[in-house]
Amino acid sequence: MNRLSSTNVFLLCLLLVATAKISKAQTEINVLQFKNAKEFQQYFKHTGRDMPVISGHRGGTTTGYPENCVDTFENTLKHTPAFFEIDPRLTRDSVVVLMHDETLDRTTTGKGKVSDYTFAELQKFRLKDPQGNVTDYKIPTLKEVILWSKGKTVVNLDHKDVPLEMTAKILKECKNEEVMLTVHNAQQARFYYDNNPKNMMSAFVLTKEAFYTYEKAGVPWKNMIAYIGPTNKPENKELLDMLHAKGVMCMISAAPSYDKLKDPAERANHYRETFAMGADILESDLPIEVAEAIKSIMSASGIQKKFWGRVKL
């Protein structure tokens, strides 16, 4: 009896050690680390010797993890280095929070417009995951997400209803220059560049005409990546070549297109094809799935890799 008890104790100790090791591994995340704005720009510069770059659209949602939520970002980073497109919106009392929709209905337990509530009122609600399940997570502020992201990843702020001046002010208050700003036209890009010439932007460059408006605005291409559309198509090649010649990485967003396909194998083929056709960045609602799909095409080297690291949460 005593011998059996000792054996059980020994086995229990082994189990606890193994569990501790698994727990430790689960709390490590992949991170992007830059010493300064120059390295930040270097990571997003097209050189022809680059690693495929993954962007998590709204964080990269999966069961149990809502969009625009820090815990979701961290869950994605457990699987792959990535940066994140997020969506700032204004509350009634002018606090900037993360919420893609104008209304709360789809992604929270609340109802109505975000702008009809104060921040304190919004904290009574809980976020829902992609399947509509209620989670314990609350709506975060933009400031807390920017502060969290420093030394871990890059957040790309889409432009919703927050004035550009307010966004620029928040960036200065957070003292984090490793934030990307989505701009829908050359005028917005010019504003952010004039406000801070270190600002990095994700610019909508869907046509050659748009390319020339950015050229005319005089914002250096080293300050930009280019979003060129939601699909892989031969017509992209001329635009890709023009942007690559300027050292600009080009991004395709699979969120409204390939992510919607029901067959995982078909999705994976499109993810790989995106990079095969010359794109440098793939934005997706399913970044963990993208990372798995492109393992076979990831090179052993690339300038991006030197900025990758792993840290414990």
Coordinates of C-alpha atoms in Angstrom, one line a residue:
M1 CA 0.0 0.0 0.0
N2 CA 2.8 2.4 1.0
R3 CA 4.7 1.4 -2.1
L4 CA 1.7 2.1 -4.3
S5 CA 1.2 5.5 -2.7
S6 CA 4.8 6.4 -3.3
T7 CA 4.5 5.4 -7.0
N8 CA 1.3 7.5 -7.3
V9 CA 3.0 10.5 -5.7
F10 CA 5.9 10.1 -8.1
L11 CA 3.6 10.0 -11.1
L12 CA 1.7 12.9 -9.8
C13 CA 4.9 14.9 -9.6
L14 CA 5.7 14.0 -13.2
L15 CA 2.3 15.1 -14.3
L16 CA 2.6 18.5 -12.5
V17 CA 6.0 19.1 -14.1
A18 CA 4.6 18.3 -17.6
T19 CA 1.6 20.5 -17.0
A20 CA 3.8 23.3 -15.8
K21 CA 5.9 23.0 -19.0
I22 CA 2.8 23.1 -21.2
S23 CA 1.5 26.0 -19.3
K24 CA 4.8 27.9 -19.7
A25 CA 4.8 27.2 -23.5
Q26 CA 1.2 28.4 -23.8
T27 CA 2.1 31.8 -22.2
E28 CA 4.8 32.6 -24.7
I29 CA 4.0 34.7 -27.7
N30 CA 5.8 35.7 -30.9
V31 CA 6.7 39.3 -30.9
L32 CA 7.9 42.0 -33.3
Q33 CA 10.6 44.1 -31.6
F34 CA 12.1 47.4 -33.0
K35 CA 14.7 49.7 -31.4
N36 CA 13.5 52.7 -33.3
A37 CA 11.2 54.0 -36.1
K38 CA 13.9 53.3 -38.6
E39 CA 13.8 49.6 -37.8
F40 CA 10.0 49.7 -37.9
Q41 CA 10.1 51.1 -41.4
Q42 CA 12.8 48.6 -42.4
Y43 CA 10.5 45.7 -41.4
F44 CA 7.8 46.9 -43.8
K45 CA 10.1 47.7 -46.7
H46 CA 10.0 45.6 -49.9
T47 CA 13.5 44.3 -50.8
G48 CA 12.7 41.2 -52.8
R49 CA 14.2 39.1 -50.0
D50 CA 11.3 39.3 -47.6
M51 CA 9.4 36.9 -45.4
P52 CA 5.7 36.7 -46.0
V53 CA 4.0 39.0 -43.5
I54 CA 0.7 38.2 -41.8
S55 CA -1.9 40.8 -40.6
G56 CA -4.7 39.8 -38.3
H57 CA -7.8 41.6 -39.4
R58 CA -9.5 42.9 -36.3
G59 CA -7.1 40.7 -34.3
G60 CA -7.7 37.3 -36.0
T61 CA -10.9 35.9 -34.4
T62 CA -11.5 32.3 -33.4
T63 CA -13.9 30.5 -31.1
G64 CA -13.8 32.1 -27.7
Y65 CA -11.9 35.1 -28.8
P66 CA -13.8 38.3 -30.0
E67 CA -12.5 40.8 -32.6
N68 CA -10.7 43.9 -31.4
C69 CA -9.7 42.4 -28.1
V70 CA -6.2 42.2 -26.5
D71 CA -6.7 38.5 -25.5
T72 CA -7.4 37.7 -29.1
F73 CA -4.2 39.4 -30.3
E74 CA -2.2 37.4 -27.7
N75 CA -3.9 34.2 -28.8
T76 CA -2.9 34.8 -32.4
L77 CA 0.7 35.7 -31.3
K78 CA 1.0 32.3 -29.6
H79 CA 0.9 30.8 -33.1
T80 CA 2.7 33.3 -35.4
P81 CA 4.3 36.7 -35.6
A82 CA 1.7 39.2 -36.9
F83 CA 0.5 42.7 -36.8
F84 CA -3.1 43.7 -36.3
E85 CA -5.7 45.9 -38.1
I86 CA -8.0 47.4 -35.5
D87 CA -10.9 49.8 -35.4
P88 CA -11.0 52.9 -33.2
R89 CA -14.4 54.6 -32.5
L90 CA -15.6 57.4 -30.3
T91 CA -17.9 57.1 -27.3
R92 CA -20.4 59.8 -26.3
D93 CA -17.8 61.2 -23.8
S94 CA -15.0 61.2 -26.5
V95 CA -13.1 58.2 -25.3
V96 CA -11.7 56.2 -28.2
V97 CA -12.5 52.5 -28.0
L98 CA -12.1 49.5 -30.3
M99 CA -15.2 48.6 -32.2
H100 CA -15.6 47.8 -35.9
D101 CA -19.3 48.4 -36.4
E102 CA -21.1 51.7 -35.7
T103 CA -23.4 49.7 -33.5
L104 CA -22.9 47.3 -30.6
D105 CA -25.4 44.6 -31.6
R106 CA -23.2 42.1 -33.6
T107 CA -20.1 41.9 -31.3
T108 CA -21.4 42.8 -27.8
T109 CA -24.2 42.2 -25.4
G110 CA -25.2 45.9 -25.9
K111 CA -27.6 47.5 -28.4
G112 CA -27.5 50.7 -30.4
K113 CA -24.7 53.0 -31.5
V114 CA -21.3 53.1 -29.8
S115 CA -21.5 56.9 -29.9
D116 CA -24.7 56.9 -27.8
Y117 CA -22.9 55.5 -24.7
T118 CA -20.2 56.8 -22.4
F119 CA -17.2 54.7 -21.8
A120 CA -18.4 53.7 -18.3
E121 CA -21.7 52.6 -19.8
L122 CA -19.9 50.5 -22.4
Q123 CA -18.0 48.6 -19.7
K124 CA -21.2 47.0 -18.6
F125 CA -21.3 45.0 -21.8
R126 CA -19.3 41.9 -22.8
L127 CA -17.8 41.1 -26.2
K128 CA -19.1 38.1 -28.3
D129 CA -16.9 35.7 -30.2
P130 CA -17.4 35.1 -34.0
Q131 CA -20.1 32.5 -33.2
G132 CA -22.0 35.0 -31.1
N133 CA -21.0 33.4 -27.7
V134 CA -20.7 35.9 -24.9
T135 CA -17.2 36.1 -23.4
D136 CA -15.9 37.7 -20.2
Y137 CA -14.0 40.3 -22.3
K138 CA -14.8 44.0 -22.2
I139 CA -14.5 46.7 -24.8
P140 CA -10.9 48.1 -24.6
T141 CA -9.7 51.7 -25.2
L142 CA -7.4 52.5 -28.0
K143 CA -4.8 53.9 -25.5
E144 CA -4.6 50.7 -23.5
V145 CA -4.2 48.6 -26.7
I146 CA -1.4 50.9 -28.0
L147 CA 0.4 50.8 -24.7
W148 CA 0.0 47.0 -24.6
S149 CA 1.4 46.6 -28.2
K150 CA 4.7 48.3 -27.6
G151 CA 7.5 45.7 -27.8
K152 CA 5.1 43.0 -28.8
T153 CA 3.5 43.9 -32.2
V154 CA 2.2 46.6 -34.4
V155 CA -1.4 47.8 -34.5
N156 CA -2.8 49.3 -37.7
L157 CA -5.5 51.9 -36.9
D158 CA -8.3 51.9 -39.5
H159 CA -10.1 55.2 -39.9
K160 CA -13.7 55.2 -38.7
D161 CA -15.2 58.2 -36.9
V162 CA -12.2 59.4 -34.9
P163 CA -10.8 62.8 -36.2
L164 CA -7.3 62.5 -37.5
E165 CA -6.2 65.2 -35.0
M166 CA -7.4 63.2 -32.1
T167 CA -5.7 60.0 -33.3
A168 CA -2.4 61.9 -33.7
K169 CA -2.8 63.3 -30.2
I170 CA -3.3 59.9 -28.7
L171 CA -0.2 58.6 -30.4
K172 CA 1.9 61.4 -28.9
E173 CA 0.4 60.7 -25.4
C174 CA 1.2 57.0 -25.7
K175 CA 4.8 57.7 -26.9
N176 CA 4.7 54.7 -29.2
E177 CA 5.9 55.4 -32.8
E178 CA 5.5 51.7 -33.8
V179 CA 1.9 52.2 -34.7
M180 CA 0.5 52.1 -38.3
L181 CA -2.2 54.4 -39.5
T182 CA -4.6 53.4 -42.3
V183 CA -5.2 56.2 -44.8
H184 CA -7.8 56.1 -47.5
N185 CA -6.3 58.9 -49.6
A186 CA -3.2 61.0 -50.1
Q187 CA -4.6 63.9 -48.1
Q188 CA -4.9 61.8 -45.0
A189 CA -1.4 60.5 -45.5
R190 CA 0.0 64.0 -45.9
F191 CA -1.7 65.1 -42.6
Y192 CA -0.1 62.2 -40.6
Y193 CA 3.3 62.8 -42.3
D194 CA 3.3 66.5 -41.5
N195 CA 2.2 65.8 -37.9
N196 CA 5.1 63.3 -37.5
P197 CA 7.5 62.3 -40.3
K198 CA 8.1 59.0 -38.5
N199 CA 4.5 57.9 -38.9
M200 CA 4.0 54.6 -40.9
M201 CA 0.9 54.3 -42.9
S202 CA -1.2 51.6 -44.6
A203 CA -2.4 53.4 -47.7
F204 CA -5.3 52.5 -50.0
V205 CA -3.6 52.3 -53.4
L206 CA -6.1 50.4 -55.5
T207 CA -5.3 52.0 -58.9
K208 CA -2.5 53.6 -60.8
E209 CA -4.3 56.9 -60.5
A210 CA -4.2 56.6 -56.7
F211 CA -0.5 55.8 -56.9
Y212 CA 0.1 59.0 -58.7
T213 CA -1.9 61.1 -56.2
Y214 CA 0.4 59.8 -53.4
E215 CA 3.4 60.6 -55.5
K216 CA 2.1 64.1 -56.0
A217 CA 1.4 64.6 -52.3
G218 CA 5.1 64.1 -51.6
V219 CA 4.8 61.6 -48.7
P220 CA 7.9 59.4 -48.8
W221 CA 7.1 55.8 -49.9
K222 CA 9.3 54.5 -47.0
N223 CA 6.5 55.6 -44.7
M224 CA 3.9 53.4 -46.4
I225 CA 2.7 49.9 -47.2
A226 CA 0.0 49.7 -49.8
Y227 CA -3.4 47.9 -49.7
I228 CA -4.1 46.9 -53.3
G229 CA -7.4 45.0 -52.9
P230 CA -9.2 41.8 -51.7
T231 CA -8.3 39.4 -54.5
N232 CA -5.4 38.0 -56.5
K233 CA -5.7 38.9 -60.1
P234 CA -3.3 39.4 -63.1
E235 CA -4.2 43.1 -63.3
N236 CA -2.5 43.6 -60.0
K237 CA 0.9 43.0 -61.5
E238 CA 1.5 46.4 -63.0
L239 CA 0.6 48.1 -59.7
L240 CA 2.7 45.7 -57.7
D241 CA 5.7 46.4 -59.9
M242 CA 5.2 50.2 -59.6
L243 CA 5.0 49.9 -55.8
H244 CA 7.8 47.4 -55.4
A245 CA 10.1 49.7 -57.5
K246 CA 9.5 52.3 -54.7
G247 CA 10.3 49.7 -52.0
V248 CA 6.7 49.5 -50.9
M249 CA 5.2 46.3 -49.5
C250 CA 1.8 45.4 -51.0
M251 CA -1.1 43.9 -49.1
I252 CA -4.1 41.8 -50.1
S253 CA -7.0 41.4 -47.7
A254 CA -8.6 38.0 -47.6
A255 CA -11.1 39.0 -45.0
P256 CA -13.9 39.9 -47.5
S257 CA -12.8 37.2 -50.1
Y258 CA -10.8 34.0 -49.5
D259 CA -11.6 33.8 -45.8
K260 CA -15.3 33.3 -46.7
L261 CA -14.6 30.1 -48.6
K262 CA -16.0 27.0 -46.8
D263 CA -13.2 24.6 -47.8
P264 CA -10.0 25.0 -45.7
A265 CA -7.9 23.5 -48.5
E266 CA -9.2 26.0 -50.9
R267 CA -8.6 28.8 -48.5
A268 CA -5.0 27.6 -48.0
N269 CA -4.4 27.5 -51.7
H270 CA -5.5 31.1 -52.1
Y271 CA -3.3 32.2 -49.2
R272 CA -0.3 30.7 -50.8
E273 CA -1.2 32.1 -54.2
T274 CA -1.4 35.6 -52.7
F275 CA 2.3 35.5 -52.0
A276 CA 3.2 33.6 -55.2
M277 CA 1.6 36.4 -57.2
G278 CA 3.8 39.0 -55.6
A279 CA 1.9 40.3 -52.6
D280 CA 4.1 40.8 -49.5
I281 CA 1.4 41.0 -46.8
L282 CA -1.8 39.0 -46.3
E283 CA -4.5 40.4 -44.1
S284 CA -6.9 37.8 -42.8
D285 CA -9.6 37.0 -40.2
L286 CA -7.8 33.7 -39.9
P287 CA -4.1 34.5 -39.3
I288 CA -3.4 31.3 -37.4
E289 CA -4.8 29.3 -40.4
V290 CA -2.7 31.5 -42.8
A291 CA 0.5 30.8 -40.8
E292 CA -0.1 27.1 -41.1
A293 CA -0.9 27.3 -44.8
I294 CA 2.2 29.2 -45.8
K295 CA 4.7 27.1 -43.8
S296 CA 5.9 25.4 -47.0
I297 CA 6.7 28.7 -48.6
M298 CA 8.4 30.4 -45.7
S299 CA 12.1 31.0 -46.5
A300 CA 14.8 30.2 -43.9
S301 CA 16.0 33.8 -44.1
G302 CA 14.6 37.2 -44.6
I303 CA 15.1 40.6 -43.1
Q304 CA 11.9 40.4 -41.1
K305 CA 13.1 37.4 -39.1
K306 CA 15.7 39.5 -37.2
F307 CA 12.9 41.4 -35.6
W308 CA 11.1 38.3 -34.5
G309 CA 11.3 37.2 -30.9
R310 CA 9.4 35.3 -28.2
V311 CA 8.4 36.6 -24.7
K312 CA 6.3 35.4 -21.8
L313 CA 3.1 37.1 -21.1

